[in-house]
CSV table of C-alpha atoms and ligand atoms in Angstrom, one decimal:
chain,number,residue,atom,x,y,z
A,1331,MET,CA,117.5,-141.6,57.7
A,1332,VAL,CA,115.9,-138.4,58.7
A,1333,LYS,CA,112.2,-137.9,59.1
A,1334,ILE,CA,111.0,-134.7,57.5
A,1335,SER,CA,107.7,-133.5,58.9
A,1336,ASP,CA,108.1,-129.8,58.3
A,1337,VAL,CA,110.2,-128.7,55.4
A,1338,ARG,CA,110.5,-125.1,56.5
A,1339,ARG,CA,111.4,-125.8,60.2
A,1340,GLN,CA,113.9,-128.5,59.1
A,1341,GLY,CA,115.7,-126.2,56.6
A,1342,ASP,CA,119.0,-127.2,58.0
A,1343,VAL,CA,118.5,-130.9,56.9
A,1344,ILE,CA,117.4,-129.7,53.4
A,1345,GLU,CA,120.5,-127.5,53.2
A,1346,GLU,CA,122.7,-130.4,54.2
A,1347,ALA,CA,121.1,-132.6,51.5
A,1348,GLY,CA,121.8,-129.7,49.0
A,1349,ARG,CA,125.4,-129.6,50.1
A,1350,ILE,CA,125.9,-133.4,49.8
A,1351,LEU,CA,124.4,-133.2,46.2
A,1352,ARG,CA,126.5,-130.2,45.2
A,1353,GLU,CA,129.6,-131.9,46.4
A,1354,GLY,CA,128.9,-135.0,44.2
A,1355,GLY,CA,127.2,-137.2,46.8
A,1356,LEU,CA,124.0,-139.2,46.8
A,1357,VAL,CA,120.7,-138.4,48.7
A,1358,ALA,CA,117.6,-140.6,48.7
A,1359,PHE,CA,114.4,-138.5,48.8
A,1360,PRO,CA,110.6,-138.8,48.6
A,1361,THR,CA,108.5,-137.7,45.6
A,1362,GLU,CA,104.8,-138.0,45.0
A,1363,THR,CA,105.4,-141.1,42.8
A,1364,VAL,CA,108.2,-143.2,44.4
A,1365,TYR,CA,111.4,-142.6,46.3
A,1366,GLY,CA,114.3,-141.3,44.2
A,1367,LEU,CA,118.1,-141.8,44.5
A,1368,GLY,CA,119.5,-138.4,43.6
A,1369,ALA,CA,122.8,-136.9,42.4
A,1370,ASN,CA,124.0,-133.7,40.7
A,1371,GLY,CA,122.5,-134.3,37.2
A,1372,LEU,CA,125.2,-132.2,35.5
A,1373,ASP,CA,128.1,-134.1,37.0
A,1374,GLY,CA,128.7,-137.4,35.2
A,1375,GLU,CA,130.9,-138.7,37.9
A,1376,ALA,CA,128.4,-138.1,40.7
A,1377,CYS,CA,125.8,-139.9,38.6
A,1378,ALA,CA,128.1,-142.9,38.1
A,1379,ALA,CA,127.6,-143.5,41.8
A,1380,ILE,CA,123.9,-143.9,41.2
A,1381,TYR,CA,124.5,-146.6,38.6
A,1382,GLU,CA,126.9,-148.2,41.0
A,1383,ALA,CA,124.6,-148.1,44.1
A,1384,LYS,CA,121.6,-149.5,42.1
A,1385,GLY,CA,123.5,-151.9,39.9
A,1386,ARG,CA,121.8,-150.1,37.0
A,1387,PRO,CA,122.7,-150.9,33.3
A,1388,ALA,CA,124.7,-148.0,31.9
A,1389,ASP,CA,122.4,-147.6,28.8
A,1390,ASN,CA,119.3,-146.9,31.0
A,1391,PRO,CA,119.1,-143.1,31.2
A,1392,LEU,CA,118.3,-141.1,34.3
A,1393,ILE,CA,115.5,-138.5,34.6
A,1394,LEU,CA,116.6,-135.0,35.6
A,1395,HIS,CA,114.4,-133.5,38.3
A,1396,VAL,CA,114.0,-129.7,38.4
A,1397,ALA,CA,112.5,-127.2,40.8
A,1398,ASN,CA,111.3,-124.5,38.4
A,1399,ARG,CA,110.9,-123.5,34.8
A,1400,ARG,CA,114.4,-121.8,34.6
A,1401,MET,CA,116.0,-125.2,35.3
A,1402,VAL,CA,113.9,-126.8,32.5
A,1403,ASP,CA,115.3,-124.2,30.0
A,1404,SER,CA,118.8,-124.8,31.3
A,1405,ILE,CA,118.8,-128.4,30.2
A,1406,ALA,CA,116.3,-128.6,27.3
A,1407,GLU,CA,117.5,-127.4,23.8
A,1408,GLU,CA,114.0,-126.7,22.8
A,1409,VAL,CA,110.7,-126.8,24.7
A,1410,THR,CA,108.2,-127.9,22.0
A,1411,PRO,CA,104.5,-126.7,21.9
A,1412,ILE,CA,103.4,-130.2,23.1
A,1413,ALA,CA,105.7,-129.9,26.1
A,1414,GLU,CA,104.5,-126.3,26.8
A,1415,LYS,CA,100.9,-127.6,26.9
A,1416,LEU,CA,101.6,-130.5,29.1
A,1417,MET,CA,103.7,-128.4,31.5
A,1418,ALA,CA,100.9,-125.8,31.8
A,1419,VAL,CA,98.5,-128.4,33.0
A,1420,PHE,CA,100.5,-131.2,34.8
A,1421,THR,CA,103.6,-129.5,36.2
A,1422,PRO,CA,104.6,-129.8,38.9
A,1423,GLY,CA,103.4,-133.4,38.9
A,1424,PRO,CA,104.0,-137.0,38.0
A,1425,ILE,CA,104.9,-136.5,34.4
A,1426,THR,CA,108.4,-136.7,32.7
A,1427,LEU,CA,108.8,-134.8,29.4
A,1428,VAL,CA,111.4,-136.1,26.9
A,1429,LEU,CA,113.0,-133.2,25.0
A,1430,LYS,CA,116.2,-132.5,23.1
A,1431,LYS,CA,119.0,-132.0,25.5
A,1432,LYS,CA,121.5,-129.2,25.7
A,1433,GLU,CA,125.1,-130.0,25.0
A,1434,HIS,CA,126.3,-129.8,28.6
A,1435,VAL,CA,123.9,-132.5,29.9
A,1436,PRO,CA,126.4,-135.4,30.2
A,1437,ASP,CA,125.9,-138.3,27.7
A,1438,SER,CA,126.6,-140.8,30.5
A,1439,ILE,CA,123.3,-139.9,32.2
A,1440,THR,CA,121.2,-140.0,29.0
A,1441,GLY,CA,122.5,-143.4,28.0
A,1442,GLY,CA,124.1,-141.7,24.9
A,1443,LEU,CA,120.7,-140.3,23.7
A,1444,HIS,CA,120.4,-136.8,22.4
A,1445,THR,CA,117.2,-136.3,24.5
A,1446,VAL,CA,116.7,-135.9,28.2
A,1447,GLY,CA,113.8,-136.8,30.5
A,1448,ILE,CA,112.7,-133.8,32.6
A,1449,ARG,CA,110.4,-133.9,35.6
A,1450,MET,CA,109.3,-131.3,38.2
A,1451,PRO,CA,108.0,-133.3,41.3
A,1452,ASP,CA,105.0,-132.1,43.2
A,1453,ASN,CA,106.5,-132.8,46.6
A,1454,ASP,CA,107.7,-130.1,48.9
A,1455,ILE,CA,110.7,-132.0,50.2
A,1456,ALA,CA,111.9,-132.9,46.7
A,1457,ARG,CA,111.5,-129.4,45.4
A,1458,ALA,CA,113.1,-127.7,48.4
A,1459,MET,CA,116.1,-130.2,48.1
A,1460,ILE,CA,116.5,-129.5,44.4
A,1461,ARG,CA,116.4,-125.7,45.1
A,1462,ALA,CA,119.0,-126.1,47.9
A,1463,ALA,CA,121.3,-128.1,45.5
A,1464,GLY,CA,120.8,-125.4,42.9
A,1465,VAL,CA,121.3,-127.9,40.0
A,1466,PRO,CA,119.0,-130.4,38.3
A,1467,ILE,CA,119.0,-133.7,40.2
A,1468,ALA,CA,119.3,-137.0,38.3
A,1469,ALA,CA,117.2,-139.6,40.1
A,1470,PRO,CA,116.0,-143.0,39.2
A,1471,SER,CA,113.8,-144.9,41.7
A,1472,ALA,CA,115.8,-145.7,44.9
A,1473,ASN,CA,115.7,-149.5,44.6
A,1474,THR,CA,118.3,-152.1,43.6
A,1475,SER,CA,117.9,-152.5,39.9
A,1476,GLY,CA,115.2,-155.0,38.9
A,1477,ARG,CA,113.4,-154.8,42.3
A,1478,PRO,CA,110.0,-153.2,43.0
A,1479,SER,CA,110.3,-149.4,43.4
A,1480,PRO,CA,110.4,-148.1,47.0
A,1481,THR,CA,107.3,-146.1,48.2
A,1482,THR,CA,108.6,-145.8,51.8
A,1483,ALA,CA,111.9,-144.7,53.3
A,1484,GLU,CA,112.1,-148.1,55.0
A,1485,ALA,CA,112.0,-149.8,51.5
A,1486,VAL,CA,114.9,-147.6,50.4
A,1487,ASP,CA,116.8,-148.5,53.5
A,1488,ASN,CA,116.3,-152.2,52.8
A,1489,ASP,CA,117.7,-151.9,49.3
A,1490,ILE,CA,120.5,-149.4,49.4
A,1491,ASP,CA,121.4,-149.0,53.1
A,1492,GLY,CA,125.1,-148.1,53.6
A,1493,ARG,CA,125.5,-146.8,50.0
A,1494,VAL,CA,123.8,-143.4,50.6
A,1495,PRO,CA,124.9,-140.9,53.3
A,1496,LEU,CA,121.4,-139.5,53.7
A,1497,ILE,CA,117.8,-140.8,53.2
A,1498,LEU,CA,115.1,-138.1,53.6
A,1499,ASP,CA,111.9,-139.8,55.0
A,1500,GLY,CA,108.8,-138.1,53.8
A,1501,GLY,CA,106.4,-141.0,54.7
A,1502,PRO,CA,104.6,-143.1,52.1
A,1503,CYS,CA,104.3,-141.8,48.5
A,1504,GLN,CA,101.0,-140.5,47.3
A,1505,PHE,CA,100.7,-142.2,43.8
A,1506,GLY,CA,103.0,-145.3,44.2
A,1507,VAL,CA,103.7,-145.7,40.5
A,1508,GLU,CA,106.4,-143.9,38.6
A,1509,SER,CA,105.8,-140.8,36.4
A,1510,THR,CA,104.3,-141.0,33.0
A,1511,ILE,CA,107.1,-140.5,30.4
A,1512,VAL,CA,106.0,-138.6,27.3
A,1513,ASP,CA,108.2,-138.1,24.3
A,1514,CYS,CA,107.5,-134.5,23.3
A,1515,THR,CA,110.1,-134.2,20.5
A,1516,GLY,CA,107.9,-135.3,17.6
A,1517,GLU,CA,104.7,-134.1,15.9
A,1518,LYS,CA,102.6,-136.2,18.2
A,1519,ALA,CA,103.0,-137.0,21.9
A,1520,VAL,CA,104.1,-140.6,22.6
A,1521,ILE,CA,103.7,-142.3,25.9
A,1522,LEU,CA,106.9,-144.2,26.6
A,1523,ARG,CA,105.9,-145.4,30.0
A,1524,PRO,CA,102.3,-145.2,31.4
A,1525,GLY,CA,102.1,-143.6,34.9
A,1526,ALA,CA,100.2,-141.5,37.3
A,1527,VAL,CA,99.1,-139.0,34.6
A,1528,THR,CA,96.8,-141.2,32.6
A,1529,MET,CA,96.4,-141.5,28.8
A,1530,GLU,CA,92.9,-140.2,29.2
A,1531,MET,CA,94.2,-137.1,31.0
A,1532,LEU,CA,96.8,-136.5,28.3
A,1533,GLU,CA,94.2,-136.9,25.5
A,1534,GLU,CA,92.0,-134.3,27.2
A,1535,VAL,CA,94.8,-131.8,26.8
A,1536,LEU,CA,96.3,-132.8,23.5
A,1537,GLY,CA,93.6,-134.6,21.6
A,1538,GLU,CA,95.6,-137.4,20.1
A,1539,VAL,CA,98.3,-139.3,22.0
A,1540,GLU,CA,100.2,-142.4,20.9
A,1541,LEU,CA,101.4,-145.3,23.0
A,1542,ASP,CA,104.9,-146.6,22.3
A,1543,PRO,CA,104.4,-149.8,20.2
A,1544,ALA,CA,106.5,-151.7,22.8
A,1545,LEU,CA,103.8,-151.0,25.4
A,1546,VAL,CA,101.1,-152.6,23.4
A,1547,GLY,CA,102.9,-155.9,23.2
A,1548,GLU,CA,104.6,-155.4,19.8
A,1549,ASP,CA,108.0,-156.9,19.4
A,1550,THR,CA,110.1,-153.8,19.3
A,1551,VAL,CA,112.7,-152.2,21.5
A,1552,PRO,CA,111.0,-149.6,23.8
A,1553,LYS,CA,112.1,-146.0,23.3
A,1554,ALA,CA,112.4,-145.6,27.1
A,1555,PRO,CA,115.5,-147.9,27.3
A,1556,GLY,CA,114.6,-148.8,30.9
A,1557,MET,CA,111.4,-150.6,29.9
A,1558,LYS,CA,113.3,-153.4,28.1
A,1559,TYR,CA,114.7,-154.8,31.4
A,1560,ARG,CA,113.0,-157.1,33.9
A,1561,HIS,CA,111.7,-154.8,36.5
A,1562,TYR,CA,109.8,-154.4,39.7
A,1563,ALA,CA,110.2,-158.1,40.4
A,1564,PRO,CA,109.5,-159.7,43.8
A,1565,LYS,CA,111.8,-162.6,45.0
A,1566,ALA,CA,109.3,-165.3,44.3
A,1567,PRO,CA,107.9,-165.9,40.8
A,1568,LEU,CA,104.7,-164.0,40.1
A,1569,THR,CA,101.7,-164.8,37.9
A,1570,VAL,CA,99.0,-162.2,37.2
A,1571,LEU,CA,95.4,-163.2,36.9
A,1572,GLU,CA,93.6,-160.9,34.5
A,1573,GLY,CA,90.1,-160.6,33.1
A,1574,GLU,CA,86.6,-160.0,34.4
A,1575,PRO,CA,86.5,-158.8,38.0
A,1576,CYS,CA,83.4,-161.1,38.6
A,1577,ASN,CA,85.4,-164.2,37.6
A,1578,MET,CA,88.4,-163.4,39.9
A,1579,ALA,CA,87.4,-165.0,43.2
A,1580,LYS,CA,86.7,-168.4,41.6
A,1581,ALA,CA,89.8,-168.2,39.4
A,1582,PHE,CA,92.0,-167.6,42.4
A,1583,ARG,CA,90.4,-170.4,44.3
A,1584,ASP,CA,91.0,-172.8,41.4
A,1585,GLU,CA,94.6,-171.7,40.9
A,1586,VAL,CA,95.4,-171.8,44.6
A,1587,GLY,CA,93.9,-175.3,44.8
A,1588,ARG,CA,96.0,-176.4,41.8
A,1589,LEU,CA,99.2,-175.1,43.3
A,1590,HIS,CA,98.4,-176.6,46.7
A,1591,GLY,CA,98.1,-179.9,44.9
A,1592,GLU,CA,101.7,-179.4,43.8
A,1593,TYR,CA,102.6,-178.8,47.5
A,1594,LYS,CA,103.4,-175.1,46.8
A,1595,GLN,CA,103.1,-172.3,49.3
A,1596,VAL,CA,101.2,-169.6,47.5
A,1597,GLY,CA,101.1,-165.9,48.4
A,1598,VAL,CA,98.2,-163.8,47.1
A,1599,ILE,CA,98.1,-160.0,46.3
A,1600,ALA,CA,94.5,-159.1,45.5
A,1601,SER,CA,91.5,-157.0,46.2
A,1602,GLU,CA,89.8,-157.1,49.5
A,1603,GLU,CA,86.9,-158.9,47.8
A,1604,VAL,CA,89.0,-161.7,46.5
A,1605,ILE,CA,91.1,-162.0,49.7
A,1606,SER,CA,88.0,-162.5,51.8
A,1607,PHE,CA,87.0,-165.3,49.5
A,1608,LEU,CA,90.3,-167.1,50.1
A,1609,GLU,CA,90.3,-166.9,53.9
A,1610,GLY,CA,90.6,-170.4,55.3
A,1611,LEU,CA,92.2,-171.7,52.1
A,1612,VAL,CA,95.4,-169.6,52.3
A,1613,PRO,CA,97.1,-168.8,55.6
A,1614,GLU,CA,96.3,-165.3,56.7
A,1615,GLU,CA,99.9,-164.1,56.6
A,1616,LEU,CA,100.1,-165.0,52.9
A,1617,LEU,CA,97.0,-162.9,51.9
A,1618,VAL,CA,97.9,-159.3,51.1
A,1619,PRO,CA,95.0,-157.0,50.1
A,1620,TYR,CA,95.9,-154.0,47.9
A,1621,GLY,CA,92.6,-152.1,48.1
A,1622,GLN,CA,89.0,-152.6,47.0
A,1623,GLN,CA,88.4,-154.1,43.6
A,1624,GLY,CA,88.5,-151.2,41.0
A,1625,ASN,CA,89.9,-148.6,43.4
A,1626,LEU,CA,92.9,-147.9,41.1
A,1627,PRO,CA,94.5,-145.1,43.1
A,1628,ALA,CA,94.6,-147.3,46.2
A,1629,ILE,CA,95.9,-150.3,44.2
A,1630,ALA,CA,98.7,-148.1,42.6
A,1631,ALA,CA,99.7,-146.8,46.0
A,1632,ASN,CA,99.9,-150.2,47.6
A,1633,ILE,CA,101.2,-152.5,44.8
A,1634,TYR,CA,105.0,-152.2,45.3
A,1635,GLU,CA,104.8,-152.6,49.1
A,1636,ALA,CA,102.5,-155.6,48.6
A,1637,LEU,CA,105.2,-157.2,46.3
A,1638,ARG,CA,108.0,-156.3,48.8
A,1639,SER,CA,106.0,-157.7,51.7
A,1640,PHE,CA,106.7,-161.2,50.5
A,1641,ASP,CA,110.5,-160.8,50.5
A,1642,GLU,CA,110.9,-162.3,53.9
A,1643,ARG,CA,108.0,-164.7,53.8
A,1644,ASP,CA,108.3,-168.4,52.9
A,1645,VAL,CA,106.5,-168.7,49.6
A,1646,ASP,CA,107.1,-170.7,46.5
A,1647,CYS,CA,105.1,-168.5,44.2
A,1648,LEU,CA,102.9,-165.4,44.1
A,1649,LEU,CA,99.5,-164.7,42.4
A,1650,ALA,CA,98.4,-161.1,41.8
A,1651,GLU,CA,95.0,-159.8,40.7
A,1652,GLY,CA,95.2,-157.7,37.6
A,1653,THR,CA,93.1,-154.6,36.9
A,1654,GLY,CA,91.5,-153.1,33.8
A,1655,LYS,CA,93.7,-151.1,31.5
A,1656,GLU,CA,91.7,-147.8,31.7
A,1657,GLU,CA,93.1,-144.8,33.6
A,1658,LEU,CA,95.6,-145.7,36.2
A,1659,GLY,CA,95.1,-149.4,35.3
A,1660,LEU,CA,97.4,-149.0,32.3
A,1661,ALA,CA,100.3,-148.1,34.6
A,1662,ILE,CA,99.4,-150.8,37.2
A,1663,MET,CA,99.2,-153.6,34.5
A,1664,ASN,CA,102.4,-152.4,32.9
A,1665,ARG,CA,104.2,-152.8,36.2
A,1666,LEU,CA,102.5,-156.2,37.0
A,1667,HIS,CA,103.4,-157.6,33.6
A,1668,LYS,CA,107.0,-156.6,34.0
A,1669,ALA,CA,107.1,-157.8,37.6
A,1670,SER,CA,105.8,-161.2,36.4
A,1671,GLY,CA,108.0,-161.4,33.3
A,1672,PHE,CA,104.6,-161.4,31.4
A,1673,ARG,CA,103.4,-164.6,33.1
A,1674,SER,CA,99.6,-164.3,33.2
A,1675,ILE,CA,96.4,-166.3,33.2
A,1676,ARG,CA,93.2,-165.0,31.6
A,1677,VAL,CA,90.1,-165.5,33.7
B,3032,LIG,P1,113.4,-144.8,36.8
B,3032,LIG,O1,113.8,-143.4,37.2
B,3032,LIG,O2,114.1,-145.8,37.6
B,3032,LIG,O3,111.9,-144.9,36.9
B,3032,LIG,O4,113.8,-144.9,35.3
B,3032,LIG,C1,113.7,-143.9,34.4
B,3032,LIG,C2,113.0,-144.3,33.2
B,3032,LIG,O5,113.0,-143.2,32.3
B,3032,LIG,C3,113.7,-145.4,32.4
B,3032,LIG,O6,112.7,-146.3,31.9
B,3032,LIG,C4,114.4,-144.7,31.3
B,3032,LIG,O7,114.6,-145.5,30.2
B,3032,LIG,C5,113.5,-143.5,31.0
B,3032,LIG,N1,114.2,-142.4,30.4
B,3032,LIG,C6,115.0,-141.5,31.0
B,3032,LIG,N2,115.5,-140.6,30.1
B,3032,LIG,C7,114.9,-140.9,28.9
B,3032,LIG,C8,115.0,-140.4,27.6
B,3032,LIG,N3,115.8,-139.3,27.3
B,3032,LIG,N4,114.3,-141.0,26.6
B,3032,LIG,C9,113.5,-142.0,26.9
B,3032,LIG,N5,113.4,-142.6,28.1
B,3032,LIG,C10,114.1,-142.1,29.1
B,3033,LIG,MG1,113.1,-147.6,38.4
């Protein structure tokens, strides 16, 4: 693990990362969303090592990360008008555009799909590393498959230590939830995974935007194959309390009381307001605040670390406070629903 505090002055480390990638090796690196586990995206064999290190199902495609427009054109068969509009406003940034792939992009990294997810990260370390490698970098989140995504280098180290020769430590990630995936191949833009670029932001640019039916609870297979798997899960079973913010504190107190009645140790991830209401009822080390109620950027940035913080604690179950579904809340609730296996209580 190497701490990168100045990309320019630590050019030798970035060059080393580029060399490892070009030679078919793995490098874990920070982005503005979560940490990624990268390999040469045009080398099927190098990418096989990503699937191996994460234990990732083979039909779950990888996003290709690029440093500039030239790299986009080198892997996309066609950049559609929708994609052009989105790139003009949100790139570089936390958005992944699904486009028809060029022939030479290996089928093994797209899960056999004829499309490829393309993202240009807005993180100096990530972009310098991709430039140094000189090829698009395939990178899923750098966690063991099924676990919460890592938003710190330490979390990467916990999950995949020993399986990557180099982890670049860029400190905690800015957004904390993964990129928004937008299918740009059709007449209308379709959100396949909500993320840091919100539906409201996309609508402002495109007018109309659709949500993949699988995201609104309909019983269909999601178009982003990864979204069908259990994901982001902490070790203890999680239940999400969702509903009116003003009802939360009492709902938590009732549910904690009920679980204590079953002699269960309960861990709580919630707003500072709810946490302060539970002091005295739940031991302090089992209360993890994720930000102030309604502060969606703070909640997004803290949610995965909050889930991971219970890995080593002795709890039978976890309760988490849900948010609204507007703006960043759509991405936060999507991750909480998946982390909980859709176990939730309406309050
Ligand atoms: P991760 O990088 O771990 O956040 O996972 C990448 C996500 O992007 C998964 O949910 C994939 O299913 C999705 N994805 C990658 N490529 C494509 C594609 N060509 N079409 C649709 N979804 C994709
Ligand atoms: Mg992931």
